[in-house]
GROMACS .gro file of C-alpha atoms in nm:
model
  127
    1UNK     CA    1  -0.667   1.503  -2.412
    2UNK     CA    2  -0.559   1.676  -2.105
    3UNK     CA    3  -0.496   2.055  -2.160
    4UNK     CA    4  -0.416   2.364  -2.001
    5UNK     CA    5  -0.520   2.696  -2.154
    6UNK     CA    6  -0.400   3.076  -2.044
    7UNK     CA    7  -0.590   3.375  -2.112
    8UNK     CA    8  -0.622   3.739  -1.986
    9UNK     CA    9  -0.276   3.889  -2.120
   10UNK     CA   10  -0.259   4.201  -2.313
   11UNK     CA   11  -0.131   4.551  -2.352
   12UNK     CA   12  -0.119   4.770  -2.009
   13UNK     CA   13   0.029   5.089  -1.900
   14UNK     CA   14   0.280   5.063  -1.606
   15UNK     CA   15   0.084   5.087  -1.283
   16UNK     CA   16  -0.205   4.886  -1.439
   17UNK     CA   17  -0.343   4.541  -1.348
   18UNK     CA   18  -0.414   4.221  -1.539
   19UNK     CA   19  -0.566   3.898  -1.418
   20UNK     CA   20  -0.465   3.585  -1.597
   21UNK     CA   21  -0.645   3.261  -1.583
   22UNK     CA   22  -0.530   2.902  -1.650
   23UNK     CA   23  -0.819   2.675  -1.725
   24UNK     CA   24  -0.777   2.298  -1.717
   25UNK     CA   25  -0.955   2.053  -1.928
   26UNK     CA   26  -1.248   1.848  -1.765
   27UNK     CA   27  -1.023   1.535  -1.730
   28UNK     CA   28  -0.739   1.718  -1.530
   29UNK     CA   29  -0.733   1.621  -1.172
   30UNK     CA   30  -0.781   1.880  -0.897
   31UNK     CA   31  -0.493   1.729  -0.693
   32UNK     CA   32  -0.246   1.918  -0.869
   33UNK     CA   33   0.022   2.174  -0.794
   34UNK     CA   34   0.014   2.464  -1.041
   35UNK     CA   35   0.275   2.740  -1.116
   36UNK     CA   36   0.295   3.029  -1.323
   37UNK     CA   37   0.610   3.107  -1.508
   38UNK     CA   38   0.711   3.372  -1.758
   39UNK     CA   39   0.964   3.391  -2.034
   40UNK     CA   40   1.092   3.732  -2.193
   41UNK     CA   41   1.265   3.744  -2.512
   42UNK     CA   42   1.597   3.615  -2.499
   43UNK     CA   43   1.562   3.488  -2.145
   44UNK     CA   44   1.494   3.152  -1.977
   45UNK     CA   45   1.164   3.056  -1.842
   46UNK     CA   46   1.127   3.226  -1.483
   47UNK     CA   47   0.918   3.109  -1.185
   48UNK     CA   48   0.670   3.351  -1.078
   49UNK     CA   49   0.411   3.176  -0.843
   50UNK     CA   50   0.283   2.843  -0.742
   51UNK     CA   51  -0.013   2.726  -0.543
   52UNK     CA   52  -0.063   2.377  -0.376
   53UNK     CA   53  -0.377   2.140  -0.453
   54UNK     CA   54  -0.566   2.279  -0.161
   55UNK     CA   55  -0.466   2.645  -0.224
   56UNK     CA   56  -0.320   2.655   0.162
   57UNK     CA   57   0.032   2.730   0.048
   58UNK     CA   58   0.167   2.966  -0.204
   59UNK     CA   59   0.499   3.079  -0.301
   60UNK     CA   60   0.633   3.379  -0.506
   61UNK     CA   61   0.919   3.493  -0.661
   62UNK     CA   62   1.081   3.798  -0.485
   63UNK     CA   63   1.018   4.042  -0.782
   64UNK     CA   64   0.646   3.991  -0.778
   65UNK     CA   65   0.576   3.972  -0.397
   66UNK     CA   66   0.313   4.228  -0.281
   67UNK     CA   67   0.213   4.308  -0.642
   68UNK     CA   68   0.081   3.953  -0.765
   69UNK     CA   69  -0.155   3.711  -0.593
   70UNK     CA   70  -0.218   3.337  -0.707
   71UNK     CA   71  -0.540   3.172  -0.636
   72UNK     CA   72  -0.776   2.895  -0.769
   73UNK     CA   73  -1.119   2.770  -0.817
   74UNK     CA   74  -1.110   2.378  -0.800
   75UNK     CA   75  -1.463   2.354  -0.896
   76UNK     CA   76  -1.391   2.558  -1.215
   77UNK     CA   77  -1.052   2.404  -1.278
   78UNK     CA   78  -0.907   2.732  -1.284
   79UNK     CA   79  -0.600   2.902  -1.140
   80UNK     CA   80  -0.569   3.278  -1.161
   81UNK     CA   81  -0.279   3.535  -1.134
   82UNK     CA   82  -0.390   3.884  -1.033
   83UNK     CA   83  -0.125   4.111  -1.146
   84UNK     CA   84  -0.114   4.466  -0.993
   85UNK     CA   85   0.110   4.761  -1.025
   86UNK     CA   86   0.255   4.612  -1.342
   87UNK     CA   87   0.607   4.720  -1.451
   88UNK     CA   88   0.774   4.704  -1.788
   89UNK     CA   89   0.996   4.443  -1.661
   90UNK     CA   90   0.704   4.225  -1.604
   91UNK     CA   91   0.661   4.200  -2.000
   92UNK     CA   92   0.678   3.831  -2.100
   93UNK     CA   93   0.472   3.526  -2.218
   94UNK     CA   94   0.314   3.376  -1.921
   95UNK     CA   95   0.263   3.000  -1.895
   96UNK     CA   96   0.100   2.801  -1.654
   97UNK     CA   97   0.223   2.436  -1.561
   98UNK     CA   98   0.076   2.143  -1.358
   99UNK     CA   99   0.172   1.839  -1.194
  100UNK     CA  100   0.056   1.594  -0.923
  101UNK     CA  101   0.046   1.743  -0.577
  102UNK     CA  102   0.215   1.505  -0.329
  103UNK     CA  103   0.043   1.668  -0.030
  104UNK     CA  104  -0.192   1.954   0.079
  105UNK     CA  105   0.123   2.165   0.108
  106UNK     CA  106   0.327   2.062  -0.196
  107UNK     CA  107   0.431   2.340  -0.433
  108UNK     CA  108   0.706   2.351  -0.704
  109UNK     CA  109   0.917   2.632  -0.842
  110UNK     CA  110   1.127   2.441  -1.083
  111UNK     CA  111   1.003   2.427  -1.448
  112UNK     CA  112   1.148   2.083  -1.500
  113UNK     CA  113   0.941   1.941  -1.205
  114UNK     CA  114   0.597   2.022  -1.422
  115UNK     CA  115   0.446   1.742  -1.641
  116UNK     CA  116   0.184   1.957  -1.829
  117UNK     CA  117   0.201   2.301  -1.976
  118UNK     CA  118  -0.034   2.565  -2.153
  119UNK     CA  119   0.034   2.765  -2.471
  120UNK     CA  120   0.112   3.090  -2.308
  121UNK     CA  121  -0.060   3.441  -2.306
  122UNK     CA  122   0.147   3.759  -2.367
  123UNK     CA  123   0.170   4.040  -2.127
  124UNK     CA  124   0.303   4.368  -2.223
  125UNK     CA  125   0.353   4.664  -1.994
  126UNK     CA  126   0.422   4.963  -2.177
  127UNK     CA  127   0.351   5.347  -2.205
   0.00000   0.00000   0.00000
């Protein structure tokens, strides 16, 4: 069974920080594009950040640029999302997705392009 498992969510005050982790099962290939998406109540799933299989290429949605950083450790089969200066509008369930990376620079921002998803982790930013 190939799985992705997110963790690291929780309750944080505005301006605070969290680091999310997405851990793949041992059978998952390292040659994958990984993306972080979030879904707030009553809204569609939204792209947040993506990283190529080599970690050379990354891309972010405008609302998180300068605040969030995506990174990965292929040896640990883990992708991270460091979230700084969190705002109430960042509140959502955060999901990671993965699909085969077609090159060292391949990234993906559309949820329908992903083949595998984790169960999500809740992030709540509130005073």
